[in-house]
Short mmCIF file of C-alpha atoms and ligand atoms in Angstrom, two decimals:
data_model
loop_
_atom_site.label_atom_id
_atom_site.label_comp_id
_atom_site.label_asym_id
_atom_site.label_seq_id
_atom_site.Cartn_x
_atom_site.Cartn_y
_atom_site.Cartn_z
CA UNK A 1 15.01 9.80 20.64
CA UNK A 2 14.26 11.83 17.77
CA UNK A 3 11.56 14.88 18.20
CA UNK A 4 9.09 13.55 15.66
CA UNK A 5 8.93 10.22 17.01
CA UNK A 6 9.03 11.47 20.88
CA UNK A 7 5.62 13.62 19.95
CA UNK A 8 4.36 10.68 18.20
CA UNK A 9 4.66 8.63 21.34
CA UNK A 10 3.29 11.29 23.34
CA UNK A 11 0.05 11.10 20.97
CA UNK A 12 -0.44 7.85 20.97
CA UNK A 13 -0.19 8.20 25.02
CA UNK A 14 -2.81 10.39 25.02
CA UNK A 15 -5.14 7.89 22.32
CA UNK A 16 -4.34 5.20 24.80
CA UNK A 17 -5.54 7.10 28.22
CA UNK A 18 -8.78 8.64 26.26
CA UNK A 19 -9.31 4.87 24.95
CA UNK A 20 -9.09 3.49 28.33
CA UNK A 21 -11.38 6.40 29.72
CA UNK A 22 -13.59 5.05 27.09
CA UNK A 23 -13.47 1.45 27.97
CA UNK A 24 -13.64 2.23 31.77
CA UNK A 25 -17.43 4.40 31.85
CA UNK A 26 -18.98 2.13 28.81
CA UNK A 27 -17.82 -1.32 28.90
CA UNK A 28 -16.91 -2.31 33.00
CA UNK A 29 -19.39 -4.52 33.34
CA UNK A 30 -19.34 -6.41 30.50
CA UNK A 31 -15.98 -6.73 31.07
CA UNK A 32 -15.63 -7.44 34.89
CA UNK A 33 -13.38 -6.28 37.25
CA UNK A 34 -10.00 -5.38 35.16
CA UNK A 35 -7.06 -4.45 37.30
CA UNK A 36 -6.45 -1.28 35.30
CA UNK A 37 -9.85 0.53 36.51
CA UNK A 38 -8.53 0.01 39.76
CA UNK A 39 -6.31 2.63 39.60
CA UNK A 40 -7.79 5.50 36.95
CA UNK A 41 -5.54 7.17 35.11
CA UNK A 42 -2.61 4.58 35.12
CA UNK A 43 -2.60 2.86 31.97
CA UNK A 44 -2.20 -1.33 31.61
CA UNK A 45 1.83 -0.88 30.82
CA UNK A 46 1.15 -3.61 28.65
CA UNK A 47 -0.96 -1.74 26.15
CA UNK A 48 1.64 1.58 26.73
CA UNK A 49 4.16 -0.32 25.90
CA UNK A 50 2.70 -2.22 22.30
CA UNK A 51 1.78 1.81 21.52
CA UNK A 52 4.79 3.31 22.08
CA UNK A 53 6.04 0.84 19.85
CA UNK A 54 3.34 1.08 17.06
CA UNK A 55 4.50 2.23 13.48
CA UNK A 56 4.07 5.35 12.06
CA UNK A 57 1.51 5.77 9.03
CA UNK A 58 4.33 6.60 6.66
CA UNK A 59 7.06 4.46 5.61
CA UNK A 60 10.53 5.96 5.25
CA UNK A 61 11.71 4.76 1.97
CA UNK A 62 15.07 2.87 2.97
CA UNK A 63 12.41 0.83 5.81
CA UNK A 64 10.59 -0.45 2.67
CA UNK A 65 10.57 -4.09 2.28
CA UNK A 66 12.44 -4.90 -0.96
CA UNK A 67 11.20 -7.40 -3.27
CA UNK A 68 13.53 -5.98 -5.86
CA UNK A 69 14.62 -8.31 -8.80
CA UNK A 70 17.17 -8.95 -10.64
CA UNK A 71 20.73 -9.96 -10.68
CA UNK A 72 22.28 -7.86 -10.21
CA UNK A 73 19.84 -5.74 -9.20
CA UNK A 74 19.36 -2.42 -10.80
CA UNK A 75 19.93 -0.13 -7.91
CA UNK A 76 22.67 -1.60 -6.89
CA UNK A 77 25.28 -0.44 -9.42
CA UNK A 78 27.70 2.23 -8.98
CA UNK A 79 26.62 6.02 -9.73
CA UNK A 80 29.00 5.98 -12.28
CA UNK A 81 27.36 2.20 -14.17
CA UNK A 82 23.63 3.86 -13.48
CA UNK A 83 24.75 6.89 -15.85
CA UNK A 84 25.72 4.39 -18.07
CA UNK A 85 22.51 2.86 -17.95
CA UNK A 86 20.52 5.66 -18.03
CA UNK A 87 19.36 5.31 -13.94
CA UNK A 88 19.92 8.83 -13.01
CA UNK A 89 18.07 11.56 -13.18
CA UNK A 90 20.40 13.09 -15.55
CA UNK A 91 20.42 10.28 -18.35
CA UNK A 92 17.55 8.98 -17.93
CA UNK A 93 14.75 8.34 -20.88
CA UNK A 94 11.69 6.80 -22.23
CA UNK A 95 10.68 5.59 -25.36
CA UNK A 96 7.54 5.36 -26.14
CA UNK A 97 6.92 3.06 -29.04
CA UNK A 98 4.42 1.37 -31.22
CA UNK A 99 4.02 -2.23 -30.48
CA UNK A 100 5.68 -4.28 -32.72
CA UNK A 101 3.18 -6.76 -32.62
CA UNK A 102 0.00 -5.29 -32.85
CA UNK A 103 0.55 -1.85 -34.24
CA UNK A 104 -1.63 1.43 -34.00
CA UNK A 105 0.47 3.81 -35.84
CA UNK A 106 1.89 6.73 -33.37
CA UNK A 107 2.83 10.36 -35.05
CA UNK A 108 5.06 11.46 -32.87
CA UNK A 109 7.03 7.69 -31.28
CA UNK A 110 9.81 8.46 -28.82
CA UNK A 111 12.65 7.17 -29.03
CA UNK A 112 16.70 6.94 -28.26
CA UNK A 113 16.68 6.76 -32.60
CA UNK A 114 15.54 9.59 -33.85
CA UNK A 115 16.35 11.50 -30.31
CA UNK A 116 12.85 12.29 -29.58
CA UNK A 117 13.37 10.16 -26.07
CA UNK A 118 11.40 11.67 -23.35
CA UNK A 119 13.82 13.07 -20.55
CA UNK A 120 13.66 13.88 -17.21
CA UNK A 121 13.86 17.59 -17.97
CA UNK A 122 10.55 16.75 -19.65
CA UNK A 123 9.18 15.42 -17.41
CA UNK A 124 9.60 18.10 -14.69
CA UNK A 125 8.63 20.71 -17.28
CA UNK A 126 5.39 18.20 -17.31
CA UNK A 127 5.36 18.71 -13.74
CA UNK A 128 5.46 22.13 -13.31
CA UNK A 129 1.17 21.87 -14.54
CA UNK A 130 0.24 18.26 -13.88
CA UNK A 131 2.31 17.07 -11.04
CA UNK A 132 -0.27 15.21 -8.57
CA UNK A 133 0.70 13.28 -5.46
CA UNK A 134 -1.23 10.79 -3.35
CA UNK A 135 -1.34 8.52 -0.24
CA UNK A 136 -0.67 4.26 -1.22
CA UNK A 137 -0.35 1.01 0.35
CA UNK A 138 2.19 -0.51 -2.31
CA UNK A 139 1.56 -4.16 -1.25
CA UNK A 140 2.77 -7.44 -3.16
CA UNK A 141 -0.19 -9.68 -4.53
CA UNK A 142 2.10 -12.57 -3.97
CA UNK A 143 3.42 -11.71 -0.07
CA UNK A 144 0.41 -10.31 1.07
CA UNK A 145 1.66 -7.69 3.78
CA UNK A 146 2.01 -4.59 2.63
CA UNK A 147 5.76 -2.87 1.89
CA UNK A 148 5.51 0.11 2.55
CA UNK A 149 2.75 3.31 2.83
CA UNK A 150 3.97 6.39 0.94
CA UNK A 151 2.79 9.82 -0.72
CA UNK A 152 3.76 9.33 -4.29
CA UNK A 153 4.05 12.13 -6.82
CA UNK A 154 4.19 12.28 -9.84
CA UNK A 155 3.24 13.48 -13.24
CA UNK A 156 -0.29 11.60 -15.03
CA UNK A 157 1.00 8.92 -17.57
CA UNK A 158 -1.50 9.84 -19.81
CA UNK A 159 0.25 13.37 -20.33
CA UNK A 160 2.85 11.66 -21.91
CA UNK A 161 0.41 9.36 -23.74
CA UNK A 162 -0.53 12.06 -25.71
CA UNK A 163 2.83 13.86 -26.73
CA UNK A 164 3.26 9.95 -28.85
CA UNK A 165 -0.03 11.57 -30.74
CA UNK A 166 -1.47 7.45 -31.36
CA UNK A 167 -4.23 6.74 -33.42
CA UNK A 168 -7.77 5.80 -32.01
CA UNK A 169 -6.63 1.73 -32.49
CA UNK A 170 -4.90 2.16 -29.42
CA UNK A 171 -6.42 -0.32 -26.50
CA UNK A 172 -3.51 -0.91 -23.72
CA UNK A 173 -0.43 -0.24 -22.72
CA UNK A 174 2.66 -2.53 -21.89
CA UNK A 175 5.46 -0.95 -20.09
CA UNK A 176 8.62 -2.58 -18.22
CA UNK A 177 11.84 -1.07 -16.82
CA UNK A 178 15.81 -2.12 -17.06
CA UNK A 179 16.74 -5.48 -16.86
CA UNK A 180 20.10 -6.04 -17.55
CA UNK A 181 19.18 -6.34 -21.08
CA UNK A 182 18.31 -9.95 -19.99
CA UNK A 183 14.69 -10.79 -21.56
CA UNK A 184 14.38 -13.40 -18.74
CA UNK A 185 14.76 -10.43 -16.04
CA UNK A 186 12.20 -8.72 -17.59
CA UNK A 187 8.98 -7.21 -15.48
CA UNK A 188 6.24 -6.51 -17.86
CA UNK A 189 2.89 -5.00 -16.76
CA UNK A 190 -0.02 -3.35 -18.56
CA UNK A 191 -3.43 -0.74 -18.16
CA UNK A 192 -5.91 -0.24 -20.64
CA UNK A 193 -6.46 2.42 -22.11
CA UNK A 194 -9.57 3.56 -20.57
CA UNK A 195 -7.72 3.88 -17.18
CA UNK A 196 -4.65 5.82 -17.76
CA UNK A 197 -6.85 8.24 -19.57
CA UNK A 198 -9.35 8.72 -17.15
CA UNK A 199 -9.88 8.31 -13.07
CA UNK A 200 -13.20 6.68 -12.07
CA UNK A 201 -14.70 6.16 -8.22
CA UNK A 202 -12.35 9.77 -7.45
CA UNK A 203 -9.08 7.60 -7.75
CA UNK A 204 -6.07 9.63 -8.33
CA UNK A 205 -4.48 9.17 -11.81
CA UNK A 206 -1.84 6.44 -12.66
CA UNK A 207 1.43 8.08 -12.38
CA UNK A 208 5.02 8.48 -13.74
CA UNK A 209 6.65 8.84 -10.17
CA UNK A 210 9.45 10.64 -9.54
CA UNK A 211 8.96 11.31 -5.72
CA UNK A 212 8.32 9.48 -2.45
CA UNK A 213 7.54 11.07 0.40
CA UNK A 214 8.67 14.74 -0.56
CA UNK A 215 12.06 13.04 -1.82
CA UNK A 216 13.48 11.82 -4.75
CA UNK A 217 12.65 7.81 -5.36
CA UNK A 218 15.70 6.31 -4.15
CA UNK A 219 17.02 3.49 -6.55
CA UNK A 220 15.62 0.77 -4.45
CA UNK A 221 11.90 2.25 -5.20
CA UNK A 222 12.74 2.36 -8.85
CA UNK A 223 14.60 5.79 -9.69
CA UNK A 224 14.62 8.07 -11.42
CA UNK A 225 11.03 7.31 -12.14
CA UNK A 226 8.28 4.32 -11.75
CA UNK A 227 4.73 3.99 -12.90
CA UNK A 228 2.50 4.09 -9.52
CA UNK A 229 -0.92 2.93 -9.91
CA UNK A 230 -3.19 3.88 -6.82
CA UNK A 231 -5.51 1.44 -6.57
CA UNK A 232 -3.35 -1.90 -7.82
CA UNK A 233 -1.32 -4.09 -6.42
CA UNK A 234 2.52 -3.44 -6.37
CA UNK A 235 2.95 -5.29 -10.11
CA UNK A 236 1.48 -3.01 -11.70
CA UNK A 237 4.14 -0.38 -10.16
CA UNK A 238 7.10 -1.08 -12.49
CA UNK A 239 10.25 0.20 -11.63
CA UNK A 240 13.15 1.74 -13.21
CA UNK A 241 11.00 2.76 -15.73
CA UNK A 242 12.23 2.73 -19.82
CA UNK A 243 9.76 1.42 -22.17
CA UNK A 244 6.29 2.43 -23.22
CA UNK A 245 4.04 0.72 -25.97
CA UNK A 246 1.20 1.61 -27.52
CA UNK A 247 -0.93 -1.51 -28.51
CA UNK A 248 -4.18 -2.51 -30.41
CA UNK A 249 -3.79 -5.61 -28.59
CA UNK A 250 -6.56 -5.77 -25.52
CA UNK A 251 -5.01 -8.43 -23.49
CA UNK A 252 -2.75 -8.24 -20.22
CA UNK A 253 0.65 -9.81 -20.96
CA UNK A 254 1.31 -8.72 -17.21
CA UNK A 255 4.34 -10.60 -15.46
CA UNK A 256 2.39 -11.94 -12.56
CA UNK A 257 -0.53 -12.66 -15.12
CA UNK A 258 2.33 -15.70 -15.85
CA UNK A 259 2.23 -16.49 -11.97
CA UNK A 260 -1.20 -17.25 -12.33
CA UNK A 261 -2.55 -14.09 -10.49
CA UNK A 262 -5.32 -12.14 -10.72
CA UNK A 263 -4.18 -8.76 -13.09
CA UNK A 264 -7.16 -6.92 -12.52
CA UNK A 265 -7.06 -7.08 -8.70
CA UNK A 266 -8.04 -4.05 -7.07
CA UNK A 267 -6.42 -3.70 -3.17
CA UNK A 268 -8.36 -5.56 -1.13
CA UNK A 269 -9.46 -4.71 2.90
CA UNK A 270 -7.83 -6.99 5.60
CA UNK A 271 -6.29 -6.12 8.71
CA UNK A 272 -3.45 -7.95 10.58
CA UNK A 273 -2.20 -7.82 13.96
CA UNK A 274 0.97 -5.80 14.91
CA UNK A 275 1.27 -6.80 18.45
CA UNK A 276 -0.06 -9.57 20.56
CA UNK A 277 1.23 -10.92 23.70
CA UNK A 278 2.33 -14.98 23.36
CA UNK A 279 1.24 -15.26 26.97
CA UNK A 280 -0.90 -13.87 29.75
CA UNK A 281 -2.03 -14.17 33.21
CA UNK A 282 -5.43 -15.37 33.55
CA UNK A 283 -8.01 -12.88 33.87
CA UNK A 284 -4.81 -10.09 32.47
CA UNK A 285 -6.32 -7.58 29.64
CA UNK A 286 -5.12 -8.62 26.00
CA UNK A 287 -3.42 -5.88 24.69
CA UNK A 288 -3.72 -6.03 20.79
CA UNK A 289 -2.71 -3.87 18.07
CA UNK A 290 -2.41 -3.86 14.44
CA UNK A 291 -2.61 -2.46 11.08
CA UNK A 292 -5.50 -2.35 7.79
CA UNK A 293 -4.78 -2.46 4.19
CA UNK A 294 -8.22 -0.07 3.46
CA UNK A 295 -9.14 -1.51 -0.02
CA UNK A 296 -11.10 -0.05 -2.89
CA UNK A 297 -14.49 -1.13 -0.70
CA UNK A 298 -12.99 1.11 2.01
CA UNK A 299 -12.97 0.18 6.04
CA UNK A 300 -15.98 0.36 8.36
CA UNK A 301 -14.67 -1.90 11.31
CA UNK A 302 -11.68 -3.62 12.50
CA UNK A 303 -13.24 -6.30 14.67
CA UNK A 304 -10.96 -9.15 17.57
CA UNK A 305 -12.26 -12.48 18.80
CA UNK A 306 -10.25 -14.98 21.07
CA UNK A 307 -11.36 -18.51 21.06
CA UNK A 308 -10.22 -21.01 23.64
CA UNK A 309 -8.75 -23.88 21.36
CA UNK A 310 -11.00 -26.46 22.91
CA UNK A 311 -14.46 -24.90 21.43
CA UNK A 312 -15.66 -26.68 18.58
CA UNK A 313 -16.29 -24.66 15.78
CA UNK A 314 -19.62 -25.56 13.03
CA UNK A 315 -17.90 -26.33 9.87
CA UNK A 316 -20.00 -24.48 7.72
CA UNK A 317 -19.03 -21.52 9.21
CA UNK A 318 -15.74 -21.36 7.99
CA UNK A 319 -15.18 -17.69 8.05
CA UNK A 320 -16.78 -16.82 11.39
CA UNK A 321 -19.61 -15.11 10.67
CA UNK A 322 -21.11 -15.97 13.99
CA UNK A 323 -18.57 -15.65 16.38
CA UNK A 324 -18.50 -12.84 19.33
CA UNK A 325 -16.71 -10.40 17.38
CA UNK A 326 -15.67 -7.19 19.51
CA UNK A 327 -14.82 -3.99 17.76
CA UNK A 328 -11.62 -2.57 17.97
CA UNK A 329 -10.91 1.18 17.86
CA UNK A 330 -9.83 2.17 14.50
CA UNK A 331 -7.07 4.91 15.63
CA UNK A 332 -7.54 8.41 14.48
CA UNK A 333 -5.47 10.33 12.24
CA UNK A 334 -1.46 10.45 13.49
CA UNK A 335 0.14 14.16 14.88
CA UNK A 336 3.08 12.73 13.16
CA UNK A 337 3.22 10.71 9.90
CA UNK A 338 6.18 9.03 9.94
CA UNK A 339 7.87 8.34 6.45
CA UNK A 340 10.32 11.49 7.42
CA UNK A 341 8.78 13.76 5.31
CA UNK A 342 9.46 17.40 5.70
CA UNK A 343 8.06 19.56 9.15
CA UNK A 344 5.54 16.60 9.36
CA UNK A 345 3.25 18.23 6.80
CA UNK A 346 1.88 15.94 3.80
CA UNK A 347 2.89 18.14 1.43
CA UNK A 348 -0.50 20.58 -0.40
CA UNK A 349 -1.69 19.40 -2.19
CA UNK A 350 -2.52 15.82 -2.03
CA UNK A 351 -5.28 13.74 -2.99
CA UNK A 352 -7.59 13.19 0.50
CA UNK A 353 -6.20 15.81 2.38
CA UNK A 354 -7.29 19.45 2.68
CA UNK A 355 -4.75 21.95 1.22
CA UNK A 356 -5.91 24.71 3.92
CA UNK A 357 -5.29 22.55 7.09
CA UNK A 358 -3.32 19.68 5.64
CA UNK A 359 -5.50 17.12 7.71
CA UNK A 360 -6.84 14.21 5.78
CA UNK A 361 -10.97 15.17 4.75
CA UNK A 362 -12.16 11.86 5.37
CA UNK A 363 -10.35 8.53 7.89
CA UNK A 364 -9.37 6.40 7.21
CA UNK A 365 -8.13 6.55 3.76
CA UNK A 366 -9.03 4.53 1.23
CA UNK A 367 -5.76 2.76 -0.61
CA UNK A 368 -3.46 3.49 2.29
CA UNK A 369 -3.20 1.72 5.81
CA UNK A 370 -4.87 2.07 9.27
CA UNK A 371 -4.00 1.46 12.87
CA UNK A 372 -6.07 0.07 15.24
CA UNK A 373 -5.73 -0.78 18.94
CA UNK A 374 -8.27 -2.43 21.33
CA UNK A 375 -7.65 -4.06 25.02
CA UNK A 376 -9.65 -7.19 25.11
CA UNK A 377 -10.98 -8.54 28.18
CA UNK A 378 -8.86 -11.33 30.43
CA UNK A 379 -9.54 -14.91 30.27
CA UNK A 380 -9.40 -18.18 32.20
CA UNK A 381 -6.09 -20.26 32.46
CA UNK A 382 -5.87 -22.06 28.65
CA UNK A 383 -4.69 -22.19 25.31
CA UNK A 384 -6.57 -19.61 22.58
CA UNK A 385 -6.41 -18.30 18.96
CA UNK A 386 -6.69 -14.75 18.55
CA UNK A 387 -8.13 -13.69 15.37
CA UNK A 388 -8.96 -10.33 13.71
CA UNK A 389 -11.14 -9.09 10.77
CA UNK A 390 -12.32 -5.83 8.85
CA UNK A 391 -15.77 -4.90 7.69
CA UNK A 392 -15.48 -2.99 5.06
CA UNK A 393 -17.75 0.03 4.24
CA UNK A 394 -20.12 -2.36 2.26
CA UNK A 395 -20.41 -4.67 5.06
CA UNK A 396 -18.31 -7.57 3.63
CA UNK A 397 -16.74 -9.27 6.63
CA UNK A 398 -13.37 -10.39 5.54
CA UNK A 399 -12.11 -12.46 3.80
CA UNK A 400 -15.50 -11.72 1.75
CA UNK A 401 -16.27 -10.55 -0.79
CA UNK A 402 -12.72 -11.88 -2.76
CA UNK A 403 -11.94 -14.57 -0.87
CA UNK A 404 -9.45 -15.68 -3.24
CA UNK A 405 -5.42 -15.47 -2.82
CA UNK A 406 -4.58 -14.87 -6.37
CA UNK A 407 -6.58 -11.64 -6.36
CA UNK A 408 -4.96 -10.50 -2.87
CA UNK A 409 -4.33 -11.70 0.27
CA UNK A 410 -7.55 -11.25 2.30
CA UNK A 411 -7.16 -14.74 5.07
CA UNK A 412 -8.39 -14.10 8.60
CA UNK A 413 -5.10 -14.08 10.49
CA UNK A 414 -5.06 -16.60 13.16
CA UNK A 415 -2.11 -16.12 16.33
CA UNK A 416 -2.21 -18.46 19.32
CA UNK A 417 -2.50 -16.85 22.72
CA UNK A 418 -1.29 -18.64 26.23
CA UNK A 419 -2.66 -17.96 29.47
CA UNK A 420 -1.17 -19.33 32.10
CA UNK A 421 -0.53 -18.68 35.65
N1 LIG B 501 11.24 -3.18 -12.91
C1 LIG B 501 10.60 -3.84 -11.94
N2 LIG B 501 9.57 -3.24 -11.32
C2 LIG B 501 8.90 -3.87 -10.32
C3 LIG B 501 9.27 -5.19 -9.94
C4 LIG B 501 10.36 -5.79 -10.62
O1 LIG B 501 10.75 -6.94 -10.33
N3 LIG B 501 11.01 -5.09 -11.59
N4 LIG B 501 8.55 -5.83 -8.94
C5 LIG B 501 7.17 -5.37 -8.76
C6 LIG B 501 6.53 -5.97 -7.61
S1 LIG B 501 6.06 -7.59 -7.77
C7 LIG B 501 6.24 -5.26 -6.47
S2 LIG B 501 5.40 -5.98 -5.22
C8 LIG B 501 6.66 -3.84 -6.33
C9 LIG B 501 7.38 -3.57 -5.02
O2 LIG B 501 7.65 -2.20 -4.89
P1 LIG B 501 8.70 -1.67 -3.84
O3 LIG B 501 9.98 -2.40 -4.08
O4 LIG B 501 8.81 -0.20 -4.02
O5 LIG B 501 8.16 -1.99 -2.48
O6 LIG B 501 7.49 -3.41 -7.40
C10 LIG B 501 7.07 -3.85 -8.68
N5 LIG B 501 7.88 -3.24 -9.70
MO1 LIG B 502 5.05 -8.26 -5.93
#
């Protein structure tokens, strides 16, 4: 077993006994006679073992789930091809253009034409001042679970905004990456104007990303460089980055605009499970763990009911509102991160974290995930749906207060739960 993860275990051992410690002096009572008290200090190996297996914060970039399109798909050429196609570091460029449609007359356009392209050696000479990084949850609007949790760096689009020199008519801009020249494989998204130049509510800056995790992107998270957004969707994030344009026009002509979604979707906060046992003995502790997307309204509570499937439930209480919610333990930051980034240090400095002692300054983080473990209390021989919920730091219960799948997943998850002799 590799050190990083072996220390990460041995944390997460330690969380578990102190959680059990915690369970055992506040909540025996209420929770009768569990066998684990019986013996203090031995943990319920169930629980141990659901730990030991939990996730790390970080994602290593190859244990992303790809959504990549295309066909064939852009990282999967040959080195040799992605010169070609300008998909290395070394060839890469971006134009940044007027809009052909709705022009606002640029100075300084860059382009392959006139050999004014922006390069790669740009931007690192961009970076050398502005480069920022930051911790995000890139999730898909349309899957709902998130892909992957990362520190992305890169340099502030609107640096390069400004080397175009456009005139005030500019209102948005459309970007999309390489797609086979194929208009049909094109992935358009847009921001206005107002966001790339400024960061409201402390959000980090949208960003031309180069970097991942301490490491180059890797072609399968849209090398050499992709626009990250922090606080959208993974849409937004375009990949294999080529075209800017400048536009008077206002409106989103965003790709999953045509799919019907929501563009304007800020991440939502909704927590899912990550382990639960398909059966248990009756009156056996239900060992639970899971993860939370923490949305722009941030994350107060991850909260665990289990309803025998016999109970009626009022139908005008279709979220749960009244049921026996319990609070789960929200678990603190990680001694490792995961993500294999180097000495297990998030790089200084980024966004949330303080550059003396490289710990995060507030958790959980807002735009990135949580984990969250809680032991909930055995039950009578039956059939039951588990269900868990956040609160986030406005009190909305979930799926409040955007309910609505095209804006984000946000559904109470439902598993079913045996217990049986
Ligand atoms: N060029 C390009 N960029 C793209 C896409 C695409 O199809 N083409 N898909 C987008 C979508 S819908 C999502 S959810 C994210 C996924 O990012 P990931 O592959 O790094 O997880 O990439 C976005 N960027
Ligand atoms: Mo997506």
């Amino acid at each position: 077993m590799n050190p990083a993860l072996t220390d990460f275990l041995a944390e997460h051992t330690n969380l578990t006994r102190r959680y059990f410690l915690r369970c055992g002096t506040a909540g025996v009572a209420a929770l009768g006679a569990l066998p684990i008290f019986a013996n203090a200090g031995e943990r319920d190996p169930a629980l141990q073992k659901v730990l030991d297996g939990l996730e790390t914060w970080l994602t290593k970039q190859d244990a992303f789930r790809d959504v990549s399109r295309g066909n064939p798909k852009p990282h999967s050429f040959e080195v040799e091809k992605k010169k070609e196609l300008g998909l290395t570091r070394d060839t890469w460029s971006l134009e940044v253009l007027d809009d052909p449609d709705d022009k606002v007359r640029l100075r300084n356009p860059l382009t392959k034409e006139k050999g004014t392209a922006f390069t790669f050696k740009d931007l690192m000479k961009l970076a050398e001042k502005h480069a920022v990084r930051f911790p995000k949850v890139m999730t898909c609007l349309n899957i709902g679970c998130p892909l992957g949790m990362g520190i992305w760096e890169g340099v502030p689009l609107r640096e390069v905004f400004w080397l175009a020199k456009p005139s005030p008519a500019v209102r948005r801009v459309h970007y999309y990456g390489y797609h086979n020249d194929d208009p049909k494989q094109m992935f358009r998204s847009s921001l206005s104007i107002g966001r790339i130049l400024e960061d409201p509510y402390d959000l980090p800056p949208v960003i031309l990303c180069y970097k991942l995790n301490g490491e180059w992107l890797t072609p399968e998270r849209g090398a050499p460089v992709r626009v990250v957004v922090p606080e959208a969707y993974g849409f937004k994030n375009i990949k294999w980055l080529s075209h800017l344009f400048l536009s008077h026009r206002w409106q989103s002509n965003d790709t999953y605009g045509d799919a019907k979604n929501d563009v304007d979707s800020p991440l939502k906060t909704f927590c899912e499970t990550l382990s639960v046992p398909a059966a248990v003995k009756p009156d056996q502790p239900v060992a639970v763990t899971g993860y939370a997307q923490v949305g722009i309204s941030g994350l107060k509570k991850v909260q665990v009911w289990i309803q025998n499937n016999d109970e009626e439930w009022p139908a005008d209480d279709k979220y749960f509102t009244k049921a026996p919610w319990r609070d789960a333990e929200i678990l603190p930051p990680p001694k490792n991160w995961g993500g294999d980034i180097a000495d297990n240090q998030v790089p200084s400095p980024t966004y949330g974290f303080d550059p003396k002692t490289g710990q995060p300054k507030t958790w959980p983080i807002r735009l990135a995930k949580a984990h969250w473990a809680i032991l909930m209390p055995g039950l009578p021989a039956g059939k039951y749906t588990l269900r868990c919920r956040t609160v986030d730091a406005n009190d909305k219960a979930q799926p409040m207060p955007r309910p609505f799948r095209k804006s984000g997943r946000a559904a109470i998850q439902e598993v079913g739960l045996k217990v049986e002799v």
